[in-house]
Short mmCIF file of N, CA and C in Angstrom, two decimals:
data_model
loop_
_atom_site.label_atom_id
_atom_site.label_comp_id
_atom_site.label_asym_id
_atom_site.label_seq_id
_atom_site.Cartn_x
_atom_site.Cartn_y
_atom_site.Cartn_z
N MET A 1 47.62 103.30 141.41
CA MET A 1 48.05 104.67 141.54
C MET A 1 48.62 105.18 140.22
N ARG A 2 49.45 104.35 139.60
CA ARG A 2 50.04 104.75 138.34
C ARG A 2 48.97 104.88 137.26
N GLU A 3 47.97 104.05 137.31
CA GLU A 3 46.87 104.09 136.36
C GLU A 3 46.06 105.38 136.51
N GLU A 4 45.84 105.83 137.76
CA GLU A 4 45.11 107.08 138.02
C GLU A 4 45.89 108.27 137.48
N THR A 5 47.19 108.30 137.68
CA THR A 5 48.03 109.38 137.19
C THR A 5 47.97 109.45 135.67
N LEU A 6 47.99 108.31 135.04
CA LEU A 6 47.91 108.25 133.59
C LEU A 6 46.57 108.78 133.09
N ILE A 7 45.47 108.44 133.76
CA ILE A 7 44.14 108.92 133.38
C ILE A 7 44.04 110.43 133.56
N ILE A 8 44.53 110.95 134.70
CA ILE A 8 44.48 112.40 134.97
C ILE A 8 45.34 113.15 133.96
N THR A 9 46.52 112.65 133.67
CA THR A 9 47.40 113.30 132.70
C THR A 9 46.76 113.29 131.32
N GLY A 10 46.16 112.20 130.94
CA GLY A 10 45.48 112.11 129.64
C GLY A 10 44.32 113.08 129.54
N ALA A 11 43.52 113.19 130.61
CA ALA A 11 42.39 114.12 130.62
C ALA A 11 42.88 115.56 130.53
N ALA A 12 43.93 115.88 131.26
CA ALA A 12 44.49 117.24 131.22
C ALA A 12 45.00 117.56 129.82
N LEU A 13 45.64 116.59 129.19
CA LEU A 13 46.15 116.79 127.85
C LEU A 13 45.00 117.04 126.85
N VAL A 14 43.91 116.31 126.98
CA VAL A 14 42.75 116.51 126.12
C VAL A 14 42.17 117.91 126.30
N VAL A 15 42.07 118.38 127.56
CA VAL A 15 41.55 119.72 127.84
C VAL A 15 42.45 120.78 127.21
N VAL A 16 43.76 120.62 127.33
CA VAL A 16 44.70 121.59 126.74
C VAL A 16 44.56 121.60 125.22
N VAL A 17 44.46 120.45 124.60
CA VAL A 17 44.32 120.38 123.14
C VAL A 17 43.03 121.06 122.70
N ILE A 18 41.94 120.81 123.40
CA ILE A 18 40.66 121.45 123.06
C ILE A 18 40.76 122.96 123.24
N GLY A 19 41.40 123.42 124.30
CA GLY A 19 41.58 124.86 124.54
C GLY A 19 42.39 125.52 123.45
N VAL A 20 43.49 124.89 123.06
CA VAL A 20 44.34 125.44 122.00
C VAL A 20 43.58 125.46 120.67
N ALA A 21 42.86 124.40 120.36
CA ALA A 21 42.08 124.36 119.12
C ALA A 21 41.02 125.45 119.10
N THR A 22 40.35 125.66 120.22
CA THR A 22 39.34 126.72 120.30
C THR A 22 39.98 128.09 120.12
N PHE A 23 41.12 128.32 120.78
CA PHE A 23 41.82 129.59 120.67
C PHE A 23 42.22 129.86 119.22
N LEU A 24 42.79 128.87 118.57
CA LEU A 24 43.23 129.05 117.19
C LEU A 24 42.06 129.27 116.24
N SER A 25 40.96 128.58 116.44
CA SER A 25 39.82 128.77 115.55
C SER A 25 39.22 130.16 115.70
N VAL A 26 39.21 130.71 116.90
CA VAL A 26 38.72 132.08 117.12
C VAL A 26 39.67 133.08 116.49
N ARG A 27 40.98 132.87 116.62
CA ARG A 27 41.97 133.79 116.06
C ARG A 27 41.93 133.79 114.53
N GLN A 28 41.49 132.69 113.92
CA GLN A 28 41.46 132.62 112.46
C GLN A 28 40.14 133.07 111.88
N GLY A 29 39.26 133.65 112.70
CA GLY A 29 38.05 134.23 112.15
C GLY A 29 36.77 133.59 112.58
N ALA A 30 36.78 132.39 113.14
CA ALA A 30 35.54 131.78 113.61
C ALA A 30 35.13 132.48 114.89
N ALA A 31 34.05 133.21 114.84
CA ALA A 31 33.63 134.00 115.99
C ALA A 31 32.97 133.12 117.03
N PRO A 32 33.30 133.33 118.31
CA PRO A 32 32.63 132.58 119.35
C PRO A 32 31.20 133.08 119.50
N ALA A 33 30.36 132.24 120.05
CA ALA A 33 28.97 132.65 120.29
C ALA A 33 28.96 133.82 121.25
N ALA A 34 28.16 134.83 120.95
CA ALA A 34 28.11 136.02 121.79
C ALA A 34 26.71 136.18 122.35
N SER A 35 26.67 136.61 123.57
CA SER A 35 25.37 136.89 124.16
C SER A 35 24.92 138.27 123.69
N PRO A 36 23.62 138.56 123.70
CA PRO A 36 23.15 139.87 123.25
C PRO A 36 23.81 141.02 124.00
N ALA A 37 24.15 140.85 125.25
CA ALA A 37 24.74 141.93 126.03
C ALA A 37 26.15 142.24 125.56
N SER A 38 26.89 141.24 125.06
CA SER A 38 28.27 141.49 124.66
C SER A 38 28.43 141.61 123.15
N ALA A 39 27.35 141.55 122.41
CA ALA A 39 27.43 141.59 120.95
C ALA A 39 27.96 142.93 120.45
N ASN A 40 27.61 144.04 121.07
CA ASN A 40 28.06 145.36 120.63
C ASN A 40 29.10 145.86 121.62
N THR A 41 30.39 145.71 121.26
CA THR A 41 31.45 146.13 122.16
C THR A 41 31.94 147.54 121.86
N GLN A 42 31.52 148.13 120.75
CA GLN A 42 31.91 149.49 120.43
C GLN A 42 31.14 150.47 121.31
N PRO A 43 31.84 151.41 121.96
CA PRO A 43 31.10 152.39 122.74
C PRO A 43 30.30 153.30 121.81
N SER A 44 29.12 153.68 122.24
CA SER A 44 28.31 154.56 121.41
C SER A 44 28.87 155.98 121.50
N ALA A 45 28.78 156.70 120.42
CA ALA A 45 29.31 158.06 120.36
C ALA A 45 28.32 159.02 121.00
N ALA A 46 28.86 159.98 121.75
CA ALA A 46 28.04 161.01 122.38
C ALA A 46 28.40 162.35 121.76
N GLU A 47 27.39 163.10 121.33
CA GLU A 47 27.63 164.41 120.74
C GLU A 47 28.12 165.37 121.82
N VAL A 48 29.11 166.18 121.47
CA VAL A 48 29.73 167.11 122.41
C VAL A 48 29.37 168.54 121.99
N PRO A 49 28.83 169.34 122.91
CA PRO A 49 28.51 170.73 122.57
C PRO A 49 29.79 171.57 122.47
N PHE A 50 29.74 172.61 121.65
CA PHE A 50 30.88 173.52 121.55
C PHE A 50 30.38 174.92 121.25
N THR A 51 31.24 175.90 121.53
CA THR A 51 30.91 177.31 121.32
C THR A 51 31.96 177.94 120.42
N ARG A 52 31.53 178.60 119.35
CA ARG A 52 32.46 179.30 118.48
C ARG A 52 32.95 180.55 119.21
N LEU A 53 34.26 180.68 119.29
CA LEU A 53 34.86 181.87 119.89
C LEU A 53 35.13 182.93 118.84
N VAL A 54 35.69 182.51 117.71
CA VAL A 54 36.01 183.45 116.64
C VAL A 54 36.25 182.66 115.35
N GLN A 55 35.94 183.30 114.23
CA GLN A 55 36.16 182.70 112.92
C GLN A 55 36.61 183.81 111.98
N GLY A 56 37.51 183.50 111.06
CA GLY A 56 37.97 184.52 110.13
C GLY A 56 38.74 183.93 108.97
N SER A 57 39.38 184.83 108.19
CA SER A 57 40.07 184.39 106.97
C SER A 57 41.47 184.97 106.83
N ALA A 58 42.04 185.48 107.92
CA ALA A 58 43.37 186.09 107.82
C ALA A 58 44.25 185.70 109.00
N SER A 59 44.57 184.42 109.12
CA SER A 59 45.48 183.99 110.18
C SER A 59 46.91 184.02 109.68
N ARG A 60 47.84 183.69 110.55
CA ARG A 60 49.25 183.60 110.16
C ARG A 60 49.65 182.17 109.80
N VAL A 61 48.70 181.25 109.79
CA VAL A 61 49.00 179.83 109.61
C VAL A 61 48.84 179.46 108.14
N ALA A 62 49.94 179.06 107.51
CA ALA A 62 49.95 178.79 106.07
C ALA A 62 49.65 177.34 105.72
N GLU A 63 49.57 176.45 106.70
CA GLU A 63 49.31 175.04 106.42
C GLU A 63 48.02 174.57 107.08
N ARG A 64 47.43 173.51 106.55
CA ARG A 64 46.22 172.90 107.12
C ARG A 64 46.63 172.16 108.39
N ILE A 65 46.16 172.66 109.56
CA ILE A 65 46.56 172.08 110.84
C ILE A 65 45.50 172.39 111.90
N ASN A 66 45.49 171.60 112.95
CA ASN A 66 44.60 171.82 114.09
C ASN A 66 45.44 171.94 115.35
N TYR A 67 44.96 172.72 116.32
CA TYR A 67 45.64 172.88 117.60
C TYR A 67 44.66 172.68 118.73
N ARG A 68 45.19 172.24 119.87
CA ARG A 68 44.41 172.07 121.10
C ARG A 68 45.09 172.92 122.17
N ALA A 69 44.34 173.85 122.77
CA ALA A 69 44.87 174.71 123.83
C ALA A 69 44.21 174.31 125.15
N THR A 70 45.04 173.96 126.13
CA THR A 70 44.52 173.54 127.43
C THR A 70 44.92 174.49 128.55
N SER A 71 45.42 175.66 128.18
CA SER A 71 45.81 176.67 129.17
C SER A 71 45.65 178.06 128.58
N ALA A 72 45.63 179.06 129.46
CA ALA A 72 45.51 180.45 129.00
C ALA A 72 46.71 180.86 128.15
N SER A 73 47.90 180.38 128.49
CA SER A 73 49.08 180.76 127.70
C SER A 73 49.02 180.14 126.30
N GLN A 74 48.50 178.92 126.18
CA GLN A 74 48.35 178.32 124.86
C GLN A 74 47.28 179.05 124.04
N LEU A 75 46.21 179.48 124.70
CA LEU A 75 45.18 180.27 124.01
C LEU A 75 45.77 181.59 123.53
N GLN A 76 46.62 182.20 124.33
CA GLN A 76 47.27 183.46 123.94
C GLN A 76 48.10 183.25 122.67
N GLU A 77 48.78 182.11 122.55
CA GLU A 77 49.55 181.80 121.34
C GLU A 77 48.62 181.64 120.13
N LEU A 78 47.49 180.95 120.32
CA LEU A 78 46.52 180.82 119.22
C LEU A 78 46.00 182.20 118.82
N TRP A 79 45.76 183.05 119.80
CA TRP A 79 45.24 184.39 119.55
C TRP A 79 46.20 185.18 118.67
N LYS A 80 47.51 185.02 118.91
CA LYS A 80 48.51 185.68 118.07
C LYS A 80 48.50 185.11 116.65
N MET A 81 48.26 183.79 116.55
CA MET A 81 48.27 183.14 115.23
C MET A 81 47.13 183.61 114.34
N ILE A 82 46.05 184.11 114.93
CA ILE A 82 44.93 184.58 114.11
C ILE A 82 44.95 186.09 113.92
N ASN A 83 46.05 186.72 114.32
CA ASN A 83 46.21 188.17 114.17
C ASN A 83 45.14 188.96 114.91
N ALA A 84 44.63 188.41 115.99
CA ALA A 84 43.57 189.09 116.75
C ALA A 84 44.17 190.20 117.61
N THR A 85 43.40 191.26 117.75
CA THR A 85 43.80 192.34 118.64
C THR A 85 43.06 192.18 119.96
N GLY A 86 43.54 192.85 120.98
CA GLY A 86 42.89 192.76 122.28
C GLY A 86 43.24 191.44 122.97
N THR A 87 42.48 191.14 124.00
CA THR A 87 42.74 189.93 124.77
C THR A 87 41.79 188.81 124.32
N PRO A 88 42.25 187.59 124.43
CA PRO A 88 41.37 186.48 124.06
C PRO A 88 40.20 186.36 125.03
N PRO A 89 39.14 185.68 124.64
CA PRO A 89 38.00 185.51 125.54
C PRO A 89 38.42 184.69 126.77
N THR A 90 37.70 184.87 127.84
CA THR A 90 37.97 184.12 129.07
C THR A 90 37.44 182.70 128.91
N VAL A 91 38.30 181.74 129.19
CA VAL A 91 37.93 180.33 129.13
C VAL A 91 38.31 179.69 130.45
N ASN A 92 37.39 178.94 131.05
CA ASN A 92 37.66 178.21 132.29
C ASN A 92 38.35 176.90 131.92
N PHE A 93 39.69 176.91 131.95
CA PHE A 93 40.43 175.74 131.50
C PHE A 93 40.34 174.56 132.47
N ALA A 94 39.74 174.75 133.64
CA ALA A 94 39.48 173.61 134.52
C ALA A 94 38.37 172.74 133.94
N ALA A 95 37.49 173.35 133.14
CA ALA A 95 36.34 172.62 132.58
C ALA A 95 36.33 172.59 131.06
N GLN A 96 37.09 173.48 130.41
CA GLN A 96 37.04 173.59 128.95
C GLN A 96 38.44 173.60 128.36
N GLU A 97 38.48 173.39 127.06
CA GLU A 97 39.69 173.56 126.27
C GLU A 97 39.30 174.23 124.96
N VAL A 98 40.29 174.71 124.23
CA VAL A 98 40.03 175.40 122.97
C VAL A 98 40.64 174.59 121.84
N ILE A 99 39.90 174.46 120.78
CA ILE A 99 40.40 173.80 119.57
C ILE A 99 40.45 174.85 118.47
N GLY A 100 41.60 174.95 117.82
CA GLY A 100 41.77 175.85 116.68
C GLY A 100 41.94 175.03 115.42
N VAL A 101 41.15 175.34 114.39
CA VAL A 101 41.27 174.65 113.11
C VAL A 101 41.67 175.67 112.05
N PHE A 102 42.66 175.33 111.26
CA PHE A 102 43.22 176.24 110.27
C PHE A 102 43.23 175.56 108.90
N ALA A 103 42.72 176.26 107.89
CA ALA A 103 42.64 175.71 106.53
C ALA A 103 43.95 175.88 105.77
N GLY A 104 44.85 176.69 106.27
CA GLY A 104 46.09 176.97 105.55
C GLY A 104 45.87 178.04 104.50
N GLN A 105 46.94 178.38 103.79
CA GLN A 105 46.85 179.44 102.78
C GLN A 105 46.09 178.96 101.56
N GLN A 106 45.12 179.76 101.14
CA GLN A 106 44.28 179.45 99.98
C GLN A 106 44.45 180.56 98.94
N PRO A 107 44.31 180.24 97.65
CA PRO A 107 44.66 181.19 96.60
C PRO A 107 43.67 182.32 96.37
N THR A 108 42.43 182.17 96.83
CA THR A 108 41.41 183.18 96.56
C THR A 108 40.47 183.31 97.75
N PRO A 109 39.66 184.36 97.78
CA PRO A 109 38.58 184.43 98.77
C PRO A 109 37.56 183.32 98.49
N GLY A 110 36.67 183.08 99.42
CA GLY A 110 35.63 182.08 99.24
C GLY A 110 35.88 180.78 99.97
N TYR A 111 37.07 180.61 100.52
CA TYR A 111 37.37 179.43 101.32
C TYR A 111 36.97 179.69 102.76
N ALA A 112 36.56 178.64 103.46
CA ALA A 112 36.20 178.76 104.87
C ALA A 112 36.45 177.42 105.56
N ILE A 113 36.57 177.47 106.87
CA ILE A 113 36.74 176.26 107.68
C ILE A 113 35.89 176.41 108.93
N ALA A 114 35.25 175.33 109.35
CA ALA A 114 34.40 175.39 110.54
C ALA A 114 34.24 174.00 111.14
N VAL A 115 34.18 173.94 112.45
CA VAL A 115 33.86 172.69 113.14
C VAL A 115 32.36 172.47 112.96
N SER A 116 31.98 171.32 112.43
CA SER A 116 30.56 171.05 112.20
C SER A 116 29.96 170.09 113.21
N ASN A 117 30.80 169.27 113.85
CA ASN A 117 30.28 168.32 114.83
C ASN A 117 31.44 167.77 115.66
N ILE A 118 31.15 167.39 116.90
CA ILE A 118 32.14 166.73 117.75
C ILE A 118 31.43 165.58 118.46
N GLU A 119 32.09 164.41 118.46
CA GLU A 119 31.55 163.24 119.15
C GLU A 119 32.64 162.57 119.96
N ASP A 120 32.25 162.08 121.14
CA ASP A 120 33.16 161.31 121.99
C ASP A 120 32.78 159.84 121.94
N ALA A 121 33.77 159.00 121.73
CA ALA A 121 33.61 157.55 121.85
C ALA A 121 34.95 157.06 122.42
N ALA A 122 35.69 156.25 121.68
CA ALA A 122 37.02 155.84 122.13
C ALA A 122 38.00 157.01 122.01
N ALA A 123 37.68 157.97 121.14
CA ALA A 123 38.45 159.20 120.95
C ALA A 123 37.46 160.33 120.72
N ARG A 124 37.91 161.55 120.86
CA ARG A 124 37.08 162.70 120.52
C ARG A 124 37.29 162.97 119.04
N VAL A 125 36.22 162.84 118.26
CA VAL A 125 36.28 163.03 116.81
C VAL A 125 35.70 164.40 116.47
N VAL A 126 36.53 165.25 115.89
CA VAL A 126 36.12 166.59 115.49
C VAL A 126 35.89 166.58 113.98
N SER A 127 34.65 166.83 113.57
CA SER A 127 34.31 166.90 112.14
C SER A 127 34.49 168.34 111.69
N ILE A 128 35.30 168.54 110.67
CA ILE A 128 35.66 169.87 110.21
C ILE A 128 35.23 170.02 108.75
N THR A 129 34.42 171.03 108.48
CA THR A 129 33.98 171.30 107.11
C THR A 129 34.89 172.35 106.49
N ILE A 130 35.45 172.01 105.35
CA ILE A 130 36.31 172.93 104.60
C ILE A 130 35.57 173.26 103.31
N ALA A 131 35.19 174.53 103.18
CA ALA A 131 34.41 174.98 102.02
C ALA A 131 35.34 175.64 101.01
N ARG A 132 35.14 175.28 99.74
CA ARG A 132 35.90 175.85 98.63
C ARG A 132 34.91 176.45 97.64
N PRO A 133 35.29 177.56 96.99
CA PRO A 133 34.38 178.12 95.98
C PRO A 133 34.34 177.19 94.76
N GLU A 134 33.19 177.14 94.11
CA GLU A 134 33.08 176.27 92.93
C GLU A 134 34.04 176.76 91.86
N GLY A 135 34.45 175.85 90.99
CA GLY A 135 35.48 176.12 89.99
C GLY A 135 35.18 177.22 89.00
N ALA A 136 33.90 177.51 88.73
CA ALA A 136 33.54 178.50 87.72
C ALA A 136 33.57 179.92 88.26
N CYS A 137 33.88 180.10 89.53
CA CYS A 137 33.87 181.44 90.13
C CYS A 137 35.01 182.29 89.59
N THR A 138 34.72 183.53 89.31
CA THR A 138 35.74 184.50 88.97
C THR A 138 36.02 185.27 90.24
N THR A 139 37.19 185.07 90.78
CA THR A 139 37.52 185.73 92.04
C THR A 139 38.82 186.49 91.91
N GLU A 140 38.99 187.43 92.81
CA GLU A 140 40.25 188.17 92.83
C GLU A 140 41.36 187.24 93.31
N HIS A 141 42.56 187.57 92.99
CA HIS A 141 43.70 186.76 93.42
C HIS A 141 44.28 187.35 94.69
N ALA A 142 43.63 187.06 95.79
CA ALA A 142 44.10 187.49 97.11
C ALA A 142 44.09 186.26 98.00
N THR A 143 45.23 185.95 98.59
CA THR A 143 45.29 184.75 99.42
C THR A 143 44.52 184.94 100.72
N THR A 144 43.97 183.85 101.21
CA THR A 144 43.28 183.85 102.50
C THR A 144 43.82 182.69 103.33
N THR A 145 43.66 182.79 104.63
CA THR A 145 44.09 181.74 105.56
C THR A 145 42.98 181.53 106.60
N PRO A 146 41.91 180.84 106.23
CA PRO A 146 40.75 180.68 107.11
C PRO A 146 41.06 179.91 108.40
N TYR A 147 40.29 180.25 109.44
CA TYR A 147 40.48 179.61 110.75
C TYR A 147 39.19 179.68 111.55
N GLU A 148 39.13 178.89 112.60
CA GLU A 148 38.06 178.97 113.59
C GLU A 148 38.61 178.48 114.92
N LEU A 149 38.24 179.17 116.00
CA LEU A 149 38.56 178.73 117.36
C LEU A 149 37.25 178.43 118.07
N ILE A 150 37.19 177.29 118.76
CA ILE A 150 35.99 176.92 119.51
C ILE A 150 36.38 176.53 120.93
N ALA A 151 35.44 176.68 121.86
CA ALA A 151 35.59 176.18 123.22
C ALA A 151 34.73 174.93 123.35
N VAL A 152 35.27 173.93 124.02
CA VAL A 152 34.61 172.64 124.14
C VAL A 152 34.91 172.07 125.53
N PRO A 153 34.03 171.26 126.09
CA PRO A 153 34.34 170.65 127.38
C PRO A 153 35.67 169.88 127.31
N ALA A 154 36.48 170.02 128.35
CA ALA A 154 37.78 169.36 128.40
C ALA A 154 37.60 167.84 128.45
N THR A 155 38.58 167.13 127.91
CA THR A 155 38.54 165.67 127.93
C THR A 155 39.96 165.12 127.99
N ALA A 156 40.06 163.91 128.50
CA ALA A 156 41.34 163.20 128.48
C ALA A 156 41.45 162.31 127.25
N LEU A 157 40.38 162.23 126.47
CA LEU A 157 40.38 161.40 125.27
C LEU A 157 41.37 161.94 124.23
N PRO A 158 41.96 161.07 123.44
CA PRO A 158 42.78 161.56 122.33
C PRO A 158 41.89 162.24 121.29
N LEU A 159 42.46 163.21 120.59
CA LEU A 159 41.73 163.91 119.54
C LEU A 159 42.04 163.29 118.18
N THR A 160 41.02 163.22 117.37
CA THR A 160 41.19 162.87 115.97
C THR A 160 40.21 163.74 115.19
N HIS A 161 40.37 163.80 113.89
CA HIS A 161 39.45 164.65 113.12
C HIS A 161 39.13 164.00 111.78
N GLU A 162 38.05 164.47 111.21
CA GLU A 162 37.70 164.10 109.84
C GLU A 162 37.40 165.39 109.10
N ASP A 163 38.00 165.54 107.92
CA ASP A 163 37.74 166.71 107.09
C ASP A 163 36.63 166.39 106.11
N ILE A 164 35.69 167.31 106.01
CA ILE A 164 34.57 167.18 105.09
C ILE A 164 34.69 168.33 104.09
N SER A 165 34.90 168.01 102.83
CA SER A 165 35.05 169.04 101.80
C SER A 165 33.70 169.35 101.17
N THR A 166 33.43 170.64 101.01
CA THR A 166 32.21 171.08 100.34
C THR A 166 32.57 172.16 99.33
N THR A 167 31.68 172.37 98.40
CA THR A 167 31.84 173.44 97.42
C THR A 167 30.72 174.43 97.64
N THR A 168 31.06 175.71 97.63
CA THR A 168 30.06 176.75 97.84
C THR A 168 29.89 177.57 96.57
N GLY A 169 28.83 178.33 96.52
CA GLY A 169 28.61 179.24 95.41
C GLY A 169 29.67 180.32 95.38
N CYS A 170 29.69 181.07 94.33
CA CYS A 170 30.68 182.14 94.19
C CYS A 170 30.48 183.22 95.25
N PRO A 171 31.59 183.73 95.79
CA PRO A 171 31.47 184.79 96.81
C PRO A 171 31.01 186.11 96.22
#
């Protein structure tokens, strides 16, 4: 009986040592064998459609920032920030939300900001193109504050963004 207990305890100890060694080797970079089905664990990105509500160059927002509006009252606040007159467009907030992108105060005309693409994966990634006039342009010295508001299907995913800088011809 004592001999059996010793054999079982020894076997259990060997299994634990092998398990710990395997765990440590995987944690230090040795990848375990993966089956083809589990080889790609990153979710594929899905393109998200969106509708431009309004775009312009004279908002009240002096810094580069983005906003997410999930209610009519939040949209009303965005509407005030872009100096718009009248009432904002009707948005079904049960199915949609509004994203506002602001380029901040710029020293001359010729700057613009626009959402160029949206993709959902682990997060909703909003690609934003910020256009600047090329350096050789002779422009008037009038500040601008470009913006764009878009409607997009609502999501519970966190938002993130990537800014894409481009240079445009002279205005």
